[in-house]
CSV table of C-alpha atoms in Angstrom, one decimal:
chain,number,residue,atom,x,y,z
A,1,UNK,CA,-13.9,-32.3,42.9
A,2,UNK,CA,-12.7,-29.1,41.2
A,3,UNK,CA,-9.7,-27.3,42.6
A,4,UNK,CA,-9.7,-23.5,42.5
A,5,UNK,CA,-7.7,-20.5,43.5
A,6,UNK,CA,-9.1,-17.0,44.2
A,7,UNK,CA,-7.0,-13.9,43.5
A,8,UNK,CA,-8.6,-10.9,45.2
A,9,UNK,CA,-10.2,-13.2,47.8
A,10,UNK,CA,-11.0,-10.5,50.3
A,11,UNK,CA,-13.0,-8.2,48.0
A,12,UNK,CA,-16.6,-8.2,47.0
A,13,UNK,CA,-16.1,-10.9,44.3
A,14,UNK,CA,-14.2,-13.0,46.8
A,15,UNK,CA,-17.1,-12.8,49.3
A,16,UNK,CA,-19.5,-13.9,46.6
A,17,UNK,CA,-17.2,-16.8,45.8
A,18,UNK,CA,-17.4,-17.9,49.4
A,19,UNK,CA,-21.2,-17.8,49.3
A,20,UNK,CA,-21.2,-20.0,46.2
A,21,UNK,CA,-18.8,-22.5,47.7
A,22,UNK,CA,-20.8,-22.6,50.9
A,23,UNK,CA,-23.9,-23.6,48.8
A,24,UNK,CA,-21.9,-26.4,47.1
A,25,UNK,CA,-20.2,-28.4,49.8
A,26,UNK,CA,-17.9,-31.1,48.6
A,27,UNK,CA,-17.8,-29.9,45.0
A,28,UNK,CA,-14.7,-27.6,45.3
A,29,UNK,CA,-11.5,-27.4,47.1
A,30,UNK,CA,-9.4,-24.3,47.4
A,31,UNK,CA,-5.7,-24.4,46.6
A,32,UNK,CA,-4.8,-20.7,47.1
A,33,UNK,CA,-6.1,-17.3,48.0
A,34,UNK,CA,-4.6,-13.9,47.4
A,35,UNK,CA,-5.4,-10.5,48.9
A,36,UNK,CA,-4.0,-7.0,49.0
A,37,UNK,CA,-3.1,-5.4,52.4
A,38,UNK,CA,-5.5,-6.8,55.0
A,39,UNK,CA,-3.6,-9.8,56.5
A,40,UNK,CA,-6.3,-10.5,59.1
A,41,UNK,CA,-9.1,-10.7,56.5
A,42,UNK,CA,-7.0,-12.9,54.2
A,43,UNK,CA,-6.1,-15.2,57.0
A,44,UNK,CA,-9.8,-15.5,58.0
A,45,UNK,CA,-10.7,-16.2,54.4
A,46,UNK,CA,-8.0,-18.8,54.0
A,47,UNK,CA,-9.1,-20.6,57.1
A,48,UNK,CA,-12.8,-20.5,56.2
A,49,UNK,CA,-12.1,-21.9,52.7
A,50,UNK,CA,-9.5,-24.5,53.8
A,51,UNK,CA,-6.9,-23.1,51.4
A,52,UNK,CA,-3.5,-24.5,51.2
A,53,UNK,CA,-1.7,-21.3,50.5
A,54,UNK,CA,-2.3,-17.6,51.2
A,55,UNK,CA,-0.5,-14.7,49.5
A,56,UNK,CA,-0.6,-11.0,50.5
A,57,UNK,CA,0.4,-8.5,47.9
A,58,UNK,CA,1.8,-6.1,50.5
A,59,UNK,CA,5.3,-7.3,51.6
A,60,UNK,CA,5.0,-5.5,54.9
A,61,UNK,CA,2.1,-7.7,55.9
A,62,UNK,CA,3.9,-11.0,55.7
A,63,UNK,CA,4.6,-11.4,59.4
A,64,UNK,CA,1.1,-10.5,60.3
A,65,UNK,CA,-0.3,-13.0,57.9
A,66,UNK,CA,2.0,-15.8,59.1
A,67,UNK,CA,1.0,-15.0,62.7
A,68,UNK,CA,-2.7,-15.0,61.9
A,69,UNK,CA,-2.4,-18.4,60.2
A,70,UNK,CA,-0.3,-20.0,63.0
A,71,UNK,CA,-1.4,-23.5,63.7
A,72,UNK,CA,-3.6,-23.8,60.6
A,73,UNK,CA,-1.1,-25.6,58.5
A,74,UNK,CA,-1.7,-23.0,55.7
A,75,UNK,CA,1.4,-21.9,53.9
A,76,UNK,CA,1.8,-18.1,53.3
A,77,UNK,CA,3.8,-15.6,51.5
A,78,UNK,CA,3.9,-11.8,50.9
A,79,UNK,CA,4.8,-9.6,48.0
A,80,UNK,CA,4.3,-9.7,44.2
A,81,UNK,CA,6.1,-13.0,43.9
A,82,UNK,CA,3.9,-14.7,46.4
A,83,UNK,CA,0.8,-13.5,44.5
A,84,UNK,CA,2.3,-15.0,41.3
A,85,UNK,CA,2.9,-18.2,43.2
A,86,UNK,CA,-0.8,-18.3,44.2
A,87,UNK,CA,-1.7,-17.8,40.6
A,88,UNK,CA,0.5,-20.5,39.3
A,89,UNK,CA,-0.5,-23.2,41.7
A,90,UNK,CA,-2.0,-26.4,40.2
A,91,UNK,CA,-5.7,-25.8,39.9
A,92,UNK,CA,-8.6,-26.3,37.5
A,93,UNK,CA,-10.1,-22.8,37.9
A,94,UNK,CA,-8.5,-19.5,38.9
A,95,UNK,CA,-10.9,-16.6,39.9
A,96,UNK,CA,-9.2,-13.4,38.8
A,97,UNK,CA,-10.7,-10.6,41.0
A,98,UNK,CA,-7.7,-8.4,41.8
A,99,UNK,CA,-8.7,-4.8,41.2
A,100,UNK,CA,-6.8,-2.6,38.7
A,101,UNK,CA,-3.8,-3.3,36.5
A,102,UNK,CA,-2.2,-5.0,39.5
A,103,UNK,CA,-4.3,-8.0,38.4
A,104,UNK,CA,-2.8,-8.3,34.9
A,105,UNK,CA,0.5,-10.1,35.6
A,106,UNK,CA,-1.0,-12.6,38.2
A,107,UNK,CA,-3.9,-13.4,35.8
A,108,UNK,CA,-1.5,-14.1,32.9
A,109,UNK,CA,0.7,-16.1,35.2
A,110,UNK,CA,-2.4,-18.3,35.9
A,111,UNK,CA,-2.6,-19.3,32.2
A,112,UNK,CA,-1.9,-23.0,31.7
A,113,UNK,CA,-3.2,-25.7,29.3
A,114,UNK,CA,-6.7,-26.9,30.2
A,115,UNK,CA,-7.1,-24.3,32.9
A,116,UNK,CA,-10.1,-22.0,33.3
A,117,UNK,CA,-9.8,-18.3,34.3
A,118,UNK,CA,-13.0,-16.9,35.7
A,119,UNK,CA,-12.3,-13.3,34.9
A,120,UNK,CA,-13.6,-10.4,37.1
A,121,UNK,CA,-10.7,-8.0,36.5
A,122,UNK,CA,-11.6,-5.4,33.8
A,123,UNK,CA,-8.1,-4.1,33.2
A,124,UNK,CA,-6.9,-7.4,31.7
A,125,UNK,CA,-9.1,-6.7,28.7
A,126,UNK,CA,-9.4,-2.9,28.7
A,127,UNK,CA,-5.6,-2.2,29.1
A,128,UNK,CA,-4.2,-5.3,27.3
A,129,UNK,CA,-7.1,-7.1,25.7
A,130,UNK,CA,-5.5,-8.1,22.4
A,131,UNK,CA,-2.4,-9.4,24.1
A,132,UNK,CA,-4.4,-11.0,26.9
A,133,UNK,CA,-6.7,-13.0,24.7
A,134,UNK,CA,-3.9,-14.1,22.3
A,135,UNK,CA,-1.8,-15.3,25.2
A,136,UNK,CA,-4.8,-17.3,26.6
A,137,UNK,CA,-5.3,-18.9,23.2
A,138,UNK,CA,-1.6,-19.7,22.9
A,139,UNK,CA,-1.6,-21.4,26.2
A,140,UNK,CA,-4.9,-23.2,25.8
A,141,UNK,CA,-6.5,-21.4,28.7
A,142,UNK,CA,-10.3,-20.9,28.8
A,143,UNK,CA,-11.6,-17.4,29.7
A,144,UNK,CA,-15.1,-17.2,31.2
A,145,UNK,CA,-16.4,-13.8,32.2
A,146,UNK,CA,-17.6,-13.2,35.7
A,147,UNK,CA,-19.1,-9.8,35.0
A,148,UNK,CA,-22.9,-10.2,35.0
A,149,UNK,CA,-23.3,-8.5,31.6
A,150,UNK,CA,-20.6,-10.5,29.8
A,151,UNK,CA,-21.6,-13.7,31.5
A,152,UNK,CA,-25.1,-13.2,30.2
A,153,UNK,CA,-23.8,-12.6,26.7
A,154,UNK,CA,-21.6,-15.7,26.9
A,155,UNK,CA,-24.6,-17.8,27.7
A,156,UNK,CA,-26.8,-16.1,25.1
A,157,UNK,CA,-24.3,-16.7,22.4
A,158,UNK,CA,-24.9,-20.4,22.6
A,159,UNK,CA,-28.2,-19.9,20.8
A,160,UNK,CA,-26.6,-19.6,17.4
A,161,UNK,CA,-23.3,-19.6,15.4
A,162,UNK,CA,-21.0,-16.6,15.8
A,163,UNK,CA,-21.4,-15.6,12.1
A,164,UNK,CA,-25.1,-15.2,12.7
A,165,UNK,CA,-24.6,-12.5,15.5
A,166,UNK,CA,-25.9,-9.2,14.4
A,167,UNK,CA,-25.5,-7.1,17.6
A,168,UNK,CA,-24.6,-7.5,21.2
A,169,UNK,CA,-26.3,-5.2,23.7
A,170,UNK,CA,-25.2,-4.6,27.3
A,171,UNK,CA,-27.5,-3.1,29.8
A,172,UNK,CA,-26.8,-0.4,32.3
A,173,UNK,CA,-28.8,0.4,35.4
A,174,UNK,CA,-28.3,4.1,34.9
A,175,UNK,CA,-26.8,4.5,38.3
A,176,UNK,CA,-28.0,6.9,41.0
A,177,UNK,CA,-28.3,9.8,38.6
A,178,UNK,CA,-30.5,8.2,35.9
A,179,UNK,CA,-33.4,10.7,36.6
A,180,UNK,CA,-31.3,13.7,37.5
A,181,UNK,CA,-30.7,16.7,35.3
A,182,UNK,CA,-27.2,17.6,34.1
A,183,UNK,CA,-27.2,20.6,36.5
A,184,UNK,CA,-28.1,18.3,39.4
A,185,UNK,CA,-25.4,15.8,38.4
A,186,UNK,CA,-22.8,18.5,38.1
A,187,UNK,CA,-23.4,19.4,41.8
A,188,UNK,CA,-23.2,15.7,43.0
A,189,UNK,CA,-20.9,14.9,45.8
A,190,UNK,CA,-19.1,11.5,46.3
A,191,UNK,CA,-21.7,10.3,48.8
A,192,UNK,CA,-24.4,10.9,46.2
A,193,UNK,CA,-22.6,9.0,43.5
A,194,UNK,CA,-21.9,6.1,45.8
A,195,UNK,CA,-25.6,5.3,46.3
A,196,UNK,CA,-26.1,2.7,43.6
A,197,UNK,CA,-29.8,1.6,43.4
A,198,UNK,CA,-29.2,-2.1,42.6
A,199,UNK,CA,-25.7,-3.3,43.2
A,200,UNK,CA,-23.4,-3.4,46.3
A,201,UNK,CA,-19.9,-2.8,44.9
A,202,UNK,CA,-16.6,-1.2,45.7
A,203,UNK,CA,-16.3,2.6,45.6
A,204,UNK,CA,-14.4,2.8,42.2
A,205,UNK,CA,-16.8,0.7,40.2
A,206,UNK,CA,-19.8,2.4,41.8
A,207,UNK,CA,-18.5,5.8,40.6
A,208,UNK,CA,-17.9,4.3,37.2
A,209,UNK,CA,-21.5,3.1,37.2
A,210,UNK,CA,-22.7,6.7,38.1
A,211,UNK,CA,-20.7,8.2,35.1
A,212,UNK,CA,-21.6,5.2,32.9
A,213,UNK,CA,-17.9,4.8,32.2
A,214,UNK,CA,-18.3,1.3,33.6
A,215,UNK,CA,-20.6,0.5,30.6
A,216,UNK,CA,-18.0,2.0,28.2
A,217,UNK,CA,-15.3,-0.2,29.7
A,218,UNK,CA,-17.5,-3.2,29.4
A,219,UNK,CA,-18.1,-2.5,25.7
A,220,UNK,CA,-14.3,-2.6,25.2
A,221,UNK,CA,-14.1,-5.8,27.2
A,222,UNK,CA,-16.9,-7.3,25.1
A,223,UNK,CA,-15.1,-6.6,21.8
A,224,UNK,CA,-12.1,-8.7,23.0
A,225,UNK,CA,-14.1,-11.4,24.7
A,226,UNK,CA,-16.5,-12.1,21.8
A,227,UNK,CA,-14.6,-11.1,18.7
A,228,UNK,CA,-17.1,-8.6,17.3
A,229,UNK,CA,-16.6,-5.1,15.8
A,230,UNK,CA,-17.3,-1.8,17.6
A,231,UNK,CA,-20.4,-1.3,15.3
A,232,UNK,CA,-21.9,-4.6,16.7
A,233,UNK,CA,-21.8,-3.4,20.3
A,234,UNK,CA,-24.2,-1.0,22.0
A,235,UNK,CA,-25.7,-0.3,25.5
A,236,UNK,CA,-29.2,0.5,26.8
A,237,UNK,CA,-30.3,1.8,30.2
A,238,UNK,CA,-32.4,-0.8,32.0
A,239,UNK,CA,-33.2,0.4,35.5
A,240,UNK,CA,-34.2,-2.9,37.0
A,241,UNK,CA,-30.8,-4.7,36.3
A,242,UNK,CA,-32.6,-7.9,35.5
A,243,UNK,CA,-31.8,-8.3,31.8
A,244,UNK,CA,-28.0,-8.2,31.8
A,245,UNK,CA,-27.3,-8.7,28.1
A,246,UNK,CA,-28.9,-9.5,24.8
A,247,UNK,CA,-27.7,-11.1,21.6
A,248,UNK,CA,-29.5,-10.2,18.3
A,249,UNK,CA,-29.2,-12.6,15.4
A,250,UNK,CA,-29.5,-12.0,11.7
A,251,UNK,CA,-32.8,-13.8,11.6
A,252,UNK,CA,-34.5,-11.3,13.9
A,253,UNK,CA,-34.4,-13.4,17.0
A,254,UNK,CA,-32.9,-12.1,20.3
A,255,UNK,CA,-31.6,-14.2,23.2
A,256,UNK,CA,-31.2,-12.5,26.6
A,257,UNK,CA,-29.7,-13.4,29.9
A,258,UNK,CA,-31.8,-12.6,32.9
A,259,UNK,CA,-31.3,-12.9,36.7
A,260,UNK,CA,-31.7,-10.8,39.8
A,261,UNK,CA,-28.7,-8.6,40.5
A,262,UNK,CA,-26.5,-11.0,42.5
A,263,UNK,CA,-22.9,-11.8,41.6
A,264,UNK,CA,-23.3,-15.3,42.9
A,265,UNK,CA,-25.2,-16.1,39.7
A,266,UNK,CA,-22.4,-15.5,37.2
A,267,UNK,CA,-19.8,-16.8,39.6
A,268,UNK,CA,-21.7,-20.1,40.0
A,269,UNK,CA,-21.9,-20.4,36.2
A,270,UNK,CA,-18.2,-19.8,35.8
A,271,UNK,CA,-17.2,-22.4,38.4
A,272,UNK,CA,-19.6,-25.1,37.3
A,273,UNK,CA,-19.7,-24.7,33.5
A,274,UNK,CA,-20.8,-26.6,31.5
A,275,UNK,CA,-22.7,-28.0,34.4
A,276,UNK,CA,-24.9,-26.1,36.8
A,277,UNK,CA,-24.7,-25.8,40.5
A,278,UNK,CA,-27.5,-24.8,42.9
A,279,UNK,CA,-27.2,-21.5,44.8
A,280,UNK,CA,-29.2,-19.9,47.6
A,281,UNK,CA,-29.5,-16.6,45.8
A,282,UNK,CA,-33.0,-15.2,45.2
A,283,UNK,CA,-34.7,-16.5,42.0
A,284,UNK,CA,-36.3,-14.2,39.4
A,285,UNK,CA,-40.1,-13.9,39.6
A,286,UNK,CA,-41.2,-11.9,36.6
A,287,UNK,CA,-44.8,-11.6,37.8
A,288,UNK,CA,-43.7,-10.2,41.1
A,289,UNK,CA,-41.4,-7.8,39.3
A,290,UNK,CA,-44.2,-6.6,37.1
A,291,UNK,CA,-42.4,-4.6,34.4
A,292,UNK,CA,-39.0,-4.2,32.7
A,293,UNK,CA,-38.0,-0.8,31.2
A,294,UNK,CA,-35.4,0.2,28.6
A,295,UNK,CA,-34.2,3.6,27.4
A,296,UNK,CA,-31.4,5.0,25.4
A,297,UNK,CA,-28.5,6.4,27.3
A,298,UNK,CA,-28.3,10.2,27.4
A,299,UNK,CA,-24.8,11.1,26.3
A,300,UNK,CA,-25.2,14.7,27.1
A,301,UNK,CA,-25.7,13.8,30.8
A,302,UNK,CA,-23.3,10.9,30.7
A,303,UNK,CA,-20.5,11.8,28.3
A,304,UNK,CA,-18.2,9.1,29.6
A,305,UNK,CA,-20.1,6.5,27.7
A,306,UNK,CA,-19.7,8.4,24.4
A,307,UNK,CA,-16.0,8.9,25.1
A,308,UNK,CA,-15.5,5.2,25.7
A,309,UNK,CA,-17.3,4.3,22.5
A,310,UNK,CA,-15.0,6.6,20.6
A,311,UNK,CA,-12.0,4.8,22.1
A,312,UNK,CA,-13.5,1.5,21.3
A,313,UNK,CA,-13.7,2.5,17.6
A,314,UNK,CA,-10.2,4.1,17.7
A,315,UNK,CA,-8.5,0.9,19.0
A,316,UNK,CA,-4.8,0.7,19.7
A,317,UNK,CA,-3.5,2.0,23.1
A,318,UNK,CA,-6.4,4.4,23.6
A,319,UNK,CA,-8.3,2.0,25.9
A,320,UNK,CA,-5.2,1.6,28.1
A,321,UNK,CA,-5.0,5.4,28.5
A,322,UNK,CA,-8.7,5.8,29.0
A,323,UNK,CA,-8.7,3.3,31.9
A,324,UNK,CA,-5.7,4.7,33.7
A,325,UNK,CA,-6.8,8.3,33.4
A,326,UNK,CA,-10.3,7.3,34.7
A,327,UNK,CA,-8.8,5.6,37.8
A,328,UNK,CA,-6.9,8.8,38.6
A,329,UNK,CA,-9.9,11.0,38.0
A,330,UNK,CA,-12.3,8.8,40.0
A,331,UNK,CA,-9.9,8.8,43.0
A,332,UNK,CA,-9.6,12.6,42.8
A,333,UNK,CA,-13.4,12.9,42.8
A,334,UNK,CA,-13.7,10.6,45.8
A,335,UNK,CA,-11.2,12.8,47.6
A,336,UNK,CA,-13.3,15.9,46.8
A,337,UNK,CA,-10.6,17.4,44.5
A,338,UNK,CA,-12.7,17.7,41.4
A,339,UNK,CA,-16.4,17.8,40.5
A,340,UNK,CA,-18.3,14.9,39.0
A,341,UNK,CA,-18.0,16.0,35.4
A,342,UNK,CA,-14.3,16.6,36.0
A,343,UNK,CA,-13.9,12.8,35.8
A,344,UNK,CA,-14.8,12.7,32.1
A,345,UNK,CA,-13.0,16.1,31.4
A,346,UNK,CA,-9.7,14.7,32.8
A,347,UNK,CA,-10.0,11.5,30.8
A,348,UNK,CA,-10.7,13.3,27.6
A,349,UNK,CA,-7.8,15.8,28.2
A,350,UNK,CA,-5.4,12.9,28.9
A,351,UNK,CA,-6.4,11.2,25.6
A,352,UNK,CA,-5.8,14.4,23.8
A,353,UNK,CA,-2.4,14.9,25.4
A,354,UNK,CA,-1.1,11.4,24.6
A,355,UNK,CA,-0.7,10.4,21.0
A,356,UNK,CA,-2.3,7.2,20.0
A,357,UNK,CA,-0.3,4.1,19.2
A,358,UNK,CA,-0.6,0.3,18.7
A,359,UNK,CA,-2.2,-1.9,21.3
A,360,UNK,CA,0.2,-3.2,24.0
A,361,UNK,CA,1.8,-6.4,22.9
A,362,UNK,CA,3.0,-7.4,26.4
A,363,UNK,CA,2.4,-6.8,30.0
A,364,UNK,CA,5.3,-4.4,30.2
A,365,UNK,CA,4.0,-2.3,27.3
A,366,UNK,CA,0.5,-2.2,28.9
A,367,UNK,CA,2.0,-1.1,32.3
A,368,UNK,CA,4.2,1.5,30.6
A,369,UNK,CA,1.2,3.0,28.8
A,370,UNK,CA,-0.8,2.8,32.1
A,371,UNK,CA,1.9,4.7,34.0
A,372,UNK,CA,2.2,7.4,31.3
A,373,UNK,CA,-1.5,8.0,31.4
A,374,UNK,CA,-1.6,8.2,35.2
A,375,UNK,CA,1.2,10.7,35.2
A,376,UNK,CA,-0.5,12.8,32.6
A,377,UNK,CA,-3.9,12.7,34.3
A,378,UNK,CA,-2.3,13.6,37.6
A,379,UNK,CA,-0.6,16.6,36.0
A,380,UNK,CA,-4.0,17.7,34.7
A,381,UNK,CA,-5.8,17.6,38.0
A,382,UNK,CA,-5.0,21.3,39.0
A,383,UNK,CA,-6.6,22.5,35.8
A,384,UNK,CA,-10.0,21.0,36.8
A,385,UNK,CA,-9.7,21.5,40.6
A,386,UNK,CA,-11.6,24.8,40.4
A,387,UNK,CA,-14.7,22.9,39.1
A,388,UNK,CA,-15.0,20.8,42.3
A,389,UNK,CA,-18.2,21.3,44.2
């Protein structure tokens, strides 16, 4: 029986983990769960999964969490140190699904010889990828990607040696504005951008999917995960979200990862690898689906993807700045303070304001660069406020 801990247990990834575990009774036992501010939801999750320890990131929620777990025998704690304790507990697999740079320190704290980290946190790779992967290698920790595109690539890469890889292609659904004109997109309100056609995700990543920034961030992640150059990475728009990633080899063959859009599929793979575990998710029926479509991304309508690819080629600290500025800009858009294209404008302006530098070599350096970019992007918000719809 494998032991696992789930960091970010009350979010969308955490809910999918629960579904996978429910489909595989007796195969896993849960050591620890960690959540953000919702003590009641974390307590319910801890009870449902039979966890031994529950950690809430918000120190103010400690009493509420303890009360909600009364009589369960589940230990609890609150605050950053409690989350680090959850990460360090003795397990075989740690699911890293804390959103944002807040997930970086706990994920690195989970590194231990022979342990697997099922990585769903983007910032670990975008904001500190070189350091993160080097530290995982130093501590003999296996990193498996939970993101559907990267998980598909991980599986497809087994078809040939790394030296034979010519290109890695990630797919993007195109989001809710795939068929809209630039003028229509410019007038989009938050409620329009939150209507993703295929995936049910949190607000921030849904907006990133609408701008295609999400795909840009995934290209940056892929470079660190798979050790390829920027020129070996690209993205195509695939509206059906069935083909998640493709690997092209030098002999002309292409291996792809296909599945219906359901996060339970890559999660089940990460938990069971190298074995397979049955899930209750819907299975792909190509005949019923009928067709698969592909098109090149339109960088005039979706400039965020082009900006991210420039950052990918630039390297250094640029990706850390890109990520932090994007978080500030997306939050401002969701609050109605800027227009849709203001997101990319603010990110680009932040990159222009901050001189480039070497990639962060520690958690502290990554967080310092992140905070600098956030302050800079916040200071730029008034300049673009007039462009809000």
